[in-house]
PDB file of C-alpha atoms in Angstrom:
ATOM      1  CA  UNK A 145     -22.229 -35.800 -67.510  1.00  0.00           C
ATOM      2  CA  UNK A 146     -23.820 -36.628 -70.558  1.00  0.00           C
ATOM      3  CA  UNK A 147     -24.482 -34.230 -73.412  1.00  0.00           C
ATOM      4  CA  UNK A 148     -27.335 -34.454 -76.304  1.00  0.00           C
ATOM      5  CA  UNK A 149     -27.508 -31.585 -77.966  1.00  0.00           C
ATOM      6  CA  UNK A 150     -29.529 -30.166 -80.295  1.00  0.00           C
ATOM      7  CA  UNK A 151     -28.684 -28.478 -83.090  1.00  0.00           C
ATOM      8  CA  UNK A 152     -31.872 -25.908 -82.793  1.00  0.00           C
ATOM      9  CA  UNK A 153     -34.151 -24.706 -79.954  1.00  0.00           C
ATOM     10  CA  UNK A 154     -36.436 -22.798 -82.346  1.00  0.00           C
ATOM     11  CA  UNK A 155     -37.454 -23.220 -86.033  1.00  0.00           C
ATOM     12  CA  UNK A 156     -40.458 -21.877 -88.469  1.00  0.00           C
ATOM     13  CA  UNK A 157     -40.598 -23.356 -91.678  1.00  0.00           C
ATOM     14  CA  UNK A 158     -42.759 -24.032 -94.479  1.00  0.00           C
ATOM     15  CA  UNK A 159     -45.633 -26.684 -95.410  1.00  0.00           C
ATOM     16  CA  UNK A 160     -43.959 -28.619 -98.073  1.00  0.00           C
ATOM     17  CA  UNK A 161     -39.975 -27.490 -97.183  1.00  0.00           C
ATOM     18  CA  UNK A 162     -38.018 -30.213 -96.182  1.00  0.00           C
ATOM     19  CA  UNK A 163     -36.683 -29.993 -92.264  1.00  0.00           C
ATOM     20  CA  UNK A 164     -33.659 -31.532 -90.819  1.00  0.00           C
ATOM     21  CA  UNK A 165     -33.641 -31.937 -86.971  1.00  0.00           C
ATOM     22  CA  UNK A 166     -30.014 -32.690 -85.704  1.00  0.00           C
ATOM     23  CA  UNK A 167     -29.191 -34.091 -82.595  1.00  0.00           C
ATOM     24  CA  UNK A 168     -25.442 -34.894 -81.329  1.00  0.00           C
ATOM     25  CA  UNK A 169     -24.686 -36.948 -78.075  1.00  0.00           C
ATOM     26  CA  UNK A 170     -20.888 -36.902 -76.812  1.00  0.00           C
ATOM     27  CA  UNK A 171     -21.185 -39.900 -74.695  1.00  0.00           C
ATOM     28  CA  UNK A 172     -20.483 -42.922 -77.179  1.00  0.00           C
ATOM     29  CA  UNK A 173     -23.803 -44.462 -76.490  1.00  0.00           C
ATOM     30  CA  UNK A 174     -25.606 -47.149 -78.836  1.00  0.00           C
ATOM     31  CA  UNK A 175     -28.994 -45.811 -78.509  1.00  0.00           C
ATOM     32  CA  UNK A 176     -30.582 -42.801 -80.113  1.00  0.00           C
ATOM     33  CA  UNK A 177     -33.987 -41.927 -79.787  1.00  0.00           C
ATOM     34  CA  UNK A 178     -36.381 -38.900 -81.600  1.00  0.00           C
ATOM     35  CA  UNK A 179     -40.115 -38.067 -79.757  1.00  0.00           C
ATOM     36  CA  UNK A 180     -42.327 -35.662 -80.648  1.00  0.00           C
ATOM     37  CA  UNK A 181     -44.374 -33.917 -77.550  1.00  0.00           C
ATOM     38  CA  UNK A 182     -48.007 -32.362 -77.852  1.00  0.00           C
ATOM     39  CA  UNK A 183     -49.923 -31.556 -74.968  1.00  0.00           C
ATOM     40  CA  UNK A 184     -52.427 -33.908 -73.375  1.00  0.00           C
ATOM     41  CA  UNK A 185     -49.722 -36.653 -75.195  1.00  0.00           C
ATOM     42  CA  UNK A 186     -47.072 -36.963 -73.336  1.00  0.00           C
ATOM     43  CA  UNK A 187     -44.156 -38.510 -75.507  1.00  0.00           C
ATOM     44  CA  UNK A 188     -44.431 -40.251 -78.463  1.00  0.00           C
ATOM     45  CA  UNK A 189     -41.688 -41.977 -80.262  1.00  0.00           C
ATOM     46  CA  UNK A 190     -40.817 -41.544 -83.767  1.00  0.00           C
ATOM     47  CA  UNK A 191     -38.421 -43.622 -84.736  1.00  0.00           C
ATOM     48  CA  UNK A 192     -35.298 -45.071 -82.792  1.00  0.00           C
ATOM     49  CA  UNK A 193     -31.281 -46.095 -83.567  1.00  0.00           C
ATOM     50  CA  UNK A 194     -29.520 -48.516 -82.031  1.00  0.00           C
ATOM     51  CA  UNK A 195     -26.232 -48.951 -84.168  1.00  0.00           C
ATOM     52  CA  UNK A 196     -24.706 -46.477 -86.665  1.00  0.00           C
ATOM     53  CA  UNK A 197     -27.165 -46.990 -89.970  1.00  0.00           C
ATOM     54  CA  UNK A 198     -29.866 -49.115 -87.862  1.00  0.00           C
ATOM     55  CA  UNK A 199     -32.813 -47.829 -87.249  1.00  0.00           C
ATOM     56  CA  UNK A 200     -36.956 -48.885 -86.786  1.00  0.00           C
ATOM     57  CA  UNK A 201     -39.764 -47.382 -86.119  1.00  0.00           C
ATOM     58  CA  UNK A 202     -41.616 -46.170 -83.672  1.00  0.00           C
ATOM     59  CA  UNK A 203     -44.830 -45.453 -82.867  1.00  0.00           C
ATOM     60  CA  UNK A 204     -45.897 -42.509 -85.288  1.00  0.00           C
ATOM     61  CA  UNK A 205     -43.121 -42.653 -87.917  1.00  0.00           C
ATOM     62  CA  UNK A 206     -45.253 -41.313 -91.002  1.00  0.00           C
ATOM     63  CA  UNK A 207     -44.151 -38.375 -92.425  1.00  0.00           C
ATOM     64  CA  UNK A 208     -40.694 -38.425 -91.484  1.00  0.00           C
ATOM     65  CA  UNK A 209     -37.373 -40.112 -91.746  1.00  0.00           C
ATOM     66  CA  UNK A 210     -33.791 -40.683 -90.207  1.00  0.00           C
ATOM     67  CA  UNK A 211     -30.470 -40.847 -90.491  1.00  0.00           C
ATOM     68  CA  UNK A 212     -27.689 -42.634 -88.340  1.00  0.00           C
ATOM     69  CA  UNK A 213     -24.025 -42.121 -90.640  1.00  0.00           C
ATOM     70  CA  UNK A 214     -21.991 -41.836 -87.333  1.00  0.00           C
ATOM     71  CA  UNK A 215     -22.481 -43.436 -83.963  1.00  0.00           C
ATOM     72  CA  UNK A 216     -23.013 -39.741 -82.152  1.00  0.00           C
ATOM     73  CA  UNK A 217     -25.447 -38.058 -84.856  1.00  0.00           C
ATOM     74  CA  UNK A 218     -28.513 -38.752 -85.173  1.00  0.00           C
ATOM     75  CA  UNK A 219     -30.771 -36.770 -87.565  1.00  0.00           C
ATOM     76  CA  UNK A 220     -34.772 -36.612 -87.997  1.00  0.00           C
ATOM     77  CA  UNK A 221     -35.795 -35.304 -91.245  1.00  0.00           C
ATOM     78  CA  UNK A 222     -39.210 -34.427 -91.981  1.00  0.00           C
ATOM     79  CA  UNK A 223     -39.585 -34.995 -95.611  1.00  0.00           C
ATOM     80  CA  UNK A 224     -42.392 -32.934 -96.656  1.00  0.00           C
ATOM     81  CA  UNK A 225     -43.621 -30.773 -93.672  1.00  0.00           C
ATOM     82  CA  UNK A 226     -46.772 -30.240 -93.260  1.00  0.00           C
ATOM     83  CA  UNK A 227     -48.657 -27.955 -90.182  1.00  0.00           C
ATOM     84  CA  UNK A 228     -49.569 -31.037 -88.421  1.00  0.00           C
ATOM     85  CA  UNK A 229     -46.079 -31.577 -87.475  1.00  0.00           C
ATOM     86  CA  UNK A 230     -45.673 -28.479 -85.384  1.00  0.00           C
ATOM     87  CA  UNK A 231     -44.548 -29.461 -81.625  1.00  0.00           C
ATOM     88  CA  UNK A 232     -41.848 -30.167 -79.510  1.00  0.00           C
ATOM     89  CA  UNK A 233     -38.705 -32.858 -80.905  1.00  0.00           C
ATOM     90  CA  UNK A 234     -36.906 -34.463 -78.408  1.00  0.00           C
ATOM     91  CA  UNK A 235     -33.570 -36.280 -78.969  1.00  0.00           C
ATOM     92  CA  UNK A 236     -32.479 -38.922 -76.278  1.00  0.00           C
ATOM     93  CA  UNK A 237     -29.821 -41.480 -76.011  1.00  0.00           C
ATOM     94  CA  UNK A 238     -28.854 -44.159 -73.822  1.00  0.00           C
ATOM     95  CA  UNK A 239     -26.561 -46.583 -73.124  1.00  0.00           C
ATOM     96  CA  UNK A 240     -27.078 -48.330 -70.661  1.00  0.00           C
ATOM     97  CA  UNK A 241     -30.381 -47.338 -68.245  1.00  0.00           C
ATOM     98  CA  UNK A 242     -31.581 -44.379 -68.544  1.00  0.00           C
ATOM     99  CA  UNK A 243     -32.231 -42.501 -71.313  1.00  0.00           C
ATOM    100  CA  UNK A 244     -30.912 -38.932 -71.643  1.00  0.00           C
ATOM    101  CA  UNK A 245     -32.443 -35.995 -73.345  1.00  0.00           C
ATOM    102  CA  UNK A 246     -31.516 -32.715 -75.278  1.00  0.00           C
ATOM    103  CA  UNK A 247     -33.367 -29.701 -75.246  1.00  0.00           C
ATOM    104  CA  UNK A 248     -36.062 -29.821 -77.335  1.00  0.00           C
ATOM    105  CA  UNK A 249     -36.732 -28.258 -80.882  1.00  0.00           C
ATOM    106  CA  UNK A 250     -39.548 -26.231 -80.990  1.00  0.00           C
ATOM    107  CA  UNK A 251     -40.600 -26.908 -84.305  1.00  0.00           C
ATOM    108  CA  UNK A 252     -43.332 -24.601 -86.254  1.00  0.00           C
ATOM    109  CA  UNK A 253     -44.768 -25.179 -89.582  1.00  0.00           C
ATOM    110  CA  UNK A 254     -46.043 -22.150 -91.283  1.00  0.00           C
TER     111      UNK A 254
ATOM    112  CA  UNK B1001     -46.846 -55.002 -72.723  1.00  0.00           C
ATOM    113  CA  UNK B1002     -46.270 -52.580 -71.131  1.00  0.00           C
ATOM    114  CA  UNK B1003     -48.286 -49.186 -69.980  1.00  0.00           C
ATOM    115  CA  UNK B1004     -47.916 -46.398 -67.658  1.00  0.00           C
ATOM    116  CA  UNK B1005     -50.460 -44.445 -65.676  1.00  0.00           C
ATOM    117  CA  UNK B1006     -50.029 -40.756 -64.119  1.00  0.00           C
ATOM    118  CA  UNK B1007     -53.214 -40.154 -62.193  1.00  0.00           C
ATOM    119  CA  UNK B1008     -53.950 -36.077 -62.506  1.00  0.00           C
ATOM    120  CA  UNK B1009     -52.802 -34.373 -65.153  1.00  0.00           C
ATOM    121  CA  UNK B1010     -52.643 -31.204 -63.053  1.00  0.00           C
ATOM    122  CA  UNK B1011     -51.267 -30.963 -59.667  1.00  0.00           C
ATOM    123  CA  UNK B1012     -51.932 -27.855 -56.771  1.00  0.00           C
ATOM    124  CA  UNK B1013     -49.319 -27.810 -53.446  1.00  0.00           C
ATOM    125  CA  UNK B1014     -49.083 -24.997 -50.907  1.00  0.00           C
ATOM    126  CA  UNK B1015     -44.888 -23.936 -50.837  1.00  0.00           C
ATOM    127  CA  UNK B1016     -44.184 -26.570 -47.787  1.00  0.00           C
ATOM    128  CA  UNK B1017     -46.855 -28.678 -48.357  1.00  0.00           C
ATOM    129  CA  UNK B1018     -46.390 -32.668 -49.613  1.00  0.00           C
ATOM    130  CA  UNK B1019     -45.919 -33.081 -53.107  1.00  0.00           C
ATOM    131  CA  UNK B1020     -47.372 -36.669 -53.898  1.00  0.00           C
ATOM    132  CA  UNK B1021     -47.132 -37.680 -57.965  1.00  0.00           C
ATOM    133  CA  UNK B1022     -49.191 -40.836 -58.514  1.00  0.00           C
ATOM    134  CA  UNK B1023     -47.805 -43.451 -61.311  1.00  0.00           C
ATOM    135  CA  UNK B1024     -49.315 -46.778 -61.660  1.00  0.00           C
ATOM    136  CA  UNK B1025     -47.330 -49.563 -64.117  1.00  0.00           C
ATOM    137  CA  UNK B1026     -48.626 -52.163 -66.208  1.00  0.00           C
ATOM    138  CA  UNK B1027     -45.654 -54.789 -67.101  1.00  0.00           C
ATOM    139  CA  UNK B1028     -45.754 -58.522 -67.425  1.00  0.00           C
ATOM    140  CA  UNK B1029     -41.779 -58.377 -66.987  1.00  0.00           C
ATOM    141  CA  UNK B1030     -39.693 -57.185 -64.124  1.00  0.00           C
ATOM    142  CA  UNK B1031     -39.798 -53.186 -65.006  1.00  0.00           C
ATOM    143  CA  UNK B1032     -37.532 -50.315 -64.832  1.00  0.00           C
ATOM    144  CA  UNK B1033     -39.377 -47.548 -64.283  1.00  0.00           C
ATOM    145  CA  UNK B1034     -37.847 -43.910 -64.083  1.00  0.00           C
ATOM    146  CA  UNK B1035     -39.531 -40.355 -63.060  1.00  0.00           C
ATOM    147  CA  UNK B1036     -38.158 -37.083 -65.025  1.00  0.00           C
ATOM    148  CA  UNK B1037     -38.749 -33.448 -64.459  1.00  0.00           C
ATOM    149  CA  UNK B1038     -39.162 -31.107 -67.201  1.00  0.00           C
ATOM    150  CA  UNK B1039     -39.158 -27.096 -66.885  1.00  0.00           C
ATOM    151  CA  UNK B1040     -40.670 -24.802 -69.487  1.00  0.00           C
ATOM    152  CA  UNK B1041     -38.535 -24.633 -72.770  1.00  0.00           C
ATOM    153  CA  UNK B1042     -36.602 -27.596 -72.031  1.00  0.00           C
ATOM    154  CA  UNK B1043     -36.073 -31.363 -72.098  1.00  0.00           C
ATOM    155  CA  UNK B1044     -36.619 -34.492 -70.051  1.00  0.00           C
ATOM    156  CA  UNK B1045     -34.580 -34.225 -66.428  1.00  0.00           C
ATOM    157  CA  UNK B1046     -33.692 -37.609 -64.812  1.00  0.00           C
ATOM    158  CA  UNK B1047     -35.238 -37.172 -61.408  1.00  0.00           C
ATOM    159  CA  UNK B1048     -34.619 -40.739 -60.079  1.00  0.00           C
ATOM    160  CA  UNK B1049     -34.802 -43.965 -61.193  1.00  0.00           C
ATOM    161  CA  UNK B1050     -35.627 -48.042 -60.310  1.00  0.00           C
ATOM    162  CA  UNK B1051     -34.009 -50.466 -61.626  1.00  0.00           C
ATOM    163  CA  UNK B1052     -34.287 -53.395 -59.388  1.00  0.00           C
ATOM    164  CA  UNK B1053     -32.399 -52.424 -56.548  1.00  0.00           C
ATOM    165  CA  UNK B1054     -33.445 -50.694 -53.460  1.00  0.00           C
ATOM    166  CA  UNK B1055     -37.133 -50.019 -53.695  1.00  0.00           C
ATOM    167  CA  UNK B1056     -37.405 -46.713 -51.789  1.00  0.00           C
ATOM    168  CA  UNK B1057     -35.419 -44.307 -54.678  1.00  0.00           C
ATOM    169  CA  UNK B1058     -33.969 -41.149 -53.876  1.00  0.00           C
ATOM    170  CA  UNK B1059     -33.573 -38.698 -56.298  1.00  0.00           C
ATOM    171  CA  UNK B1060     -32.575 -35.222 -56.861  1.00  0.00           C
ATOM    172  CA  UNK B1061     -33.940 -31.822 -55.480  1.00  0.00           C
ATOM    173  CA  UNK B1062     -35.022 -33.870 -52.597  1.00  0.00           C
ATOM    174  CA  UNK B1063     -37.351 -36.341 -54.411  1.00  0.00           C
ATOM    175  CA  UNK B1064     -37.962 -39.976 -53.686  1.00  0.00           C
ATOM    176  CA  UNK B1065     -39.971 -43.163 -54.949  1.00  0.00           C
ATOM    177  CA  UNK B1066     -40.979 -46.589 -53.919  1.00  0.00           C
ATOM    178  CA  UNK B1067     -41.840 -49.186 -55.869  1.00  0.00           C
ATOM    179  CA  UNK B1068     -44.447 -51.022 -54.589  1.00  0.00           C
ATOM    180  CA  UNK B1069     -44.919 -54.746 -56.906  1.00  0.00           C
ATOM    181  CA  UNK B1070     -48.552 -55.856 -55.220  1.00  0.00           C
ATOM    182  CA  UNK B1071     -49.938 -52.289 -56.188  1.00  0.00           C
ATOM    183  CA  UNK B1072     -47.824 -51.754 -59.120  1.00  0.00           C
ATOM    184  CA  UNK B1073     -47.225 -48.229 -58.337  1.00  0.00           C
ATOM    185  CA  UNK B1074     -43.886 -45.819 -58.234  1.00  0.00           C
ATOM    186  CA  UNK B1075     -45.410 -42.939 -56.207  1.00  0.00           C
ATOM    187  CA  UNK B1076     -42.934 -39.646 -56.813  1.00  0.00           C
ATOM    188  CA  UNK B1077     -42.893 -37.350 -53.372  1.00  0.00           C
ATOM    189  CA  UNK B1078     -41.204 -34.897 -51.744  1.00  0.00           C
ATOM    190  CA  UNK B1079     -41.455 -33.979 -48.336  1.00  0.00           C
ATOM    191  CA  UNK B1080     -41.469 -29.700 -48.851  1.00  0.00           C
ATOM    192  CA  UNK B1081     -42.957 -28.232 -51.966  1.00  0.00           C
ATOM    193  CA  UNK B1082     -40.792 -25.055 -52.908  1.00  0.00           C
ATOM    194  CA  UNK B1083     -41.687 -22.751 -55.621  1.00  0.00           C
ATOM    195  CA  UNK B1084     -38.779 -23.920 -57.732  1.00  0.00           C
ATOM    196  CA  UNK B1085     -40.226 -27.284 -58.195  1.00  0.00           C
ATOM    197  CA  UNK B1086     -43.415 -26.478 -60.383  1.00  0.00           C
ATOM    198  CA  UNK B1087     -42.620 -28.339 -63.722  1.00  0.00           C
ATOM    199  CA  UNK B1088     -44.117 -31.039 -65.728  1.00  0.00           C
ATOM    200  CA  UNK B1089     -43.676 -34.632 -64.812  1.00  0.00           C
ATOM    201  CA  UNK B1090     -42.909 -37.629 -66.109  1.00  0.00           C
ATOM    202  CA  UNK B1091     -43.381 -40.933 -65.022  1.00  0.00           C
ATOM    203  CA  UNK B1092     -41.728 -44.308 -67.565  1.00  0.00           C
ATOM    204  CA  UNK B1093     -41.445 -47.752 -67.925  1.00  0.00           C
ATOM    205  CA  UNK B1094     -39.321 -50.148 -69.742  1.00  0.00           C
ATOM    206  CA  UNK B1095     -37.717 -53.394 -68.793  1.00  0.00           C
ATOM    207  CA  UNK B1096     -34.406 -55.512 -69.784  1.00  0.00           C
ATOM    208  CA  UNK B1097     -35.470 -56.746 -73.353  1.00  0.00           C
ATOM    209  CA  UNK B1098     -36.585 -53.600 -75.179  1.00  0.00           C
ATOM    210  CA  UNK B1099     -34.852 -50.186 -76.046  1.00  0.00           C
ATOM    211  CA  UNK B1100     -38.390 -48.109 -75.951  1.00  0.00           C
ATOM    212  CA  UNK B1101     -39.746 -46.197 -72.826  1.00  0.00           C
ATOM    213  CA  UNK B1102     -43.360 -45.847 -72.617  1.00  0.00           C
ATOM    214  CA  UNK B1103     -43.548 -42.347 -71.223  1.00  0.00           C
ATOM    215  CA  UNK B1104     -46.748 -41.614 -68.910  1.00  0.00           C
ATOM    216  CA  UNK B1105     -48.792 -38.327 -70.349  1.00  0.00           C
ATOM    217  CA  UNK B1106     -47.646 -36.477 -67.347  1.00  0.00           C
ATOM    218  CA  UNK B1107     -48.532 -33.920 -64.305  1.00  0.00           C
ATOM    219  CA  UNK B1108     -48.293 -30.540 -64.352  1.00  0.00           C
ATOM    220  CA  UNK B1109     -47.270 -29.502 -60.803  1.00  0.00           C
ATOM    221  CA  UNK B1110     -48.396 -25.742 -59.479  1.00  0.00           C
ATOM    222  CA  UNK B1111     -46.568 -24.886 -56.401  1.00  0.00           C
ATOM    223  CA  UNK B1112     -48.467 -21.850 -54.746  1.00  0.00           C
ATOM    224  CA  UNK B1113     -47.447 -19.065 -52.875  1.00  0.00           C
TER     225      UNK B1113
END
């Protein structure tokens, strides 16, 4: 079975702090993906990998950042938080069809 | 492009009662199209998915789909609600060419007693 795992399932931080998300897949795949959830939203996407130090954009990249240094790591880094950016992070990967998801971060900006 | 449609965001069943989950497509390629479960606290399930093969889907937990092309739907059912399957779902598209899902906004499914 694939694994994406991520690193937290619960976080409070601080408007202006900068937060790293991590995210970990075991399964060797090519694609990483980061979403944010908000009710009434569904998913959005953030920003996507799709090779170690590739990356583009998503749909609502502002505000943050990645980082692909290995194939099985991807990190989302939120440069400056701010208290619009609580919700729910999702990690996903995929190699071939379909994508597979981690937890969920439950991420709180205080 | 592409565009996904989950008709009722909020969902009521009777225990043993049909569980029907409506999501209509928009594509102007062959899609893939995919429904995931997800319980409280945690992520995206893959429930079952359709990747141009049969077009009746069976899933897990004793869900199905069909794709239907000339109504551009992938219906989600299950033929006995039980209590375990209240959840949020989610309905997605992609196709061949792309790496990005668009993810339907989803239906919250109450099972009741």
């Amino acid at each position: 079975d694939v694994k994406v795992t991520q690193s937290s399932r619960y976080l409070v931080k601080r408007t202006g702090e900068k937060v790293f998300l991590e995210c970990v897949q075991d399964m060797d795949h090519e694609n990483m993906f980061w979403y944010r959830q908000d009710p009434g939203l569904g998913l959005r996407l953030i920003y996507f990998s799709y090779d170690v130090k590739m990356k583009e954009k998503g749909d609502i990249p502002e505000g943050y950042s990645v980082s692909r240094e290995k194939k099985e790591r991807f990190s989302l880094i939120l440069e400056s938080a701010s208290t619009n950016q609580t919700s729910m992070y999702l990690c996903a990967s995929k190699g071939n069809q379909p994508q597979h998801f981690g937890d969920g971060t439950r991420l709180s900006i205080l | 492009a592409q565009s996904v449609t989950q008709l009722g965001s909020h969902v009521s069943v009777s225990e043993g009662a049909l569980v029907l989950l409506r999501c209509n497509y928009s594509s102007s390629v062959p899609p893939y199209l995919f429904w995931y479960v997800q319980y409280p606290n945690q992520g995206l399930q893959l429930l079952l998915k359709y990747t141009s093969a049969a077009t009746l889907v069976k899933g897990i937990n004793g869900f199905e789909a069909e794709f239907k092309k000339s109504e551009t739907s992938f219906h989600l059912t299950k033929p006995s609600a039980h209590m375990s399957d209240a959840a949020e779902y989610f309905c997605a598209v992609t196709h061949s060419g792309t790496y990005k899902y668009i993810f339907g906004t989803g239906t919250r499914l109450k099972v009741l007693a």
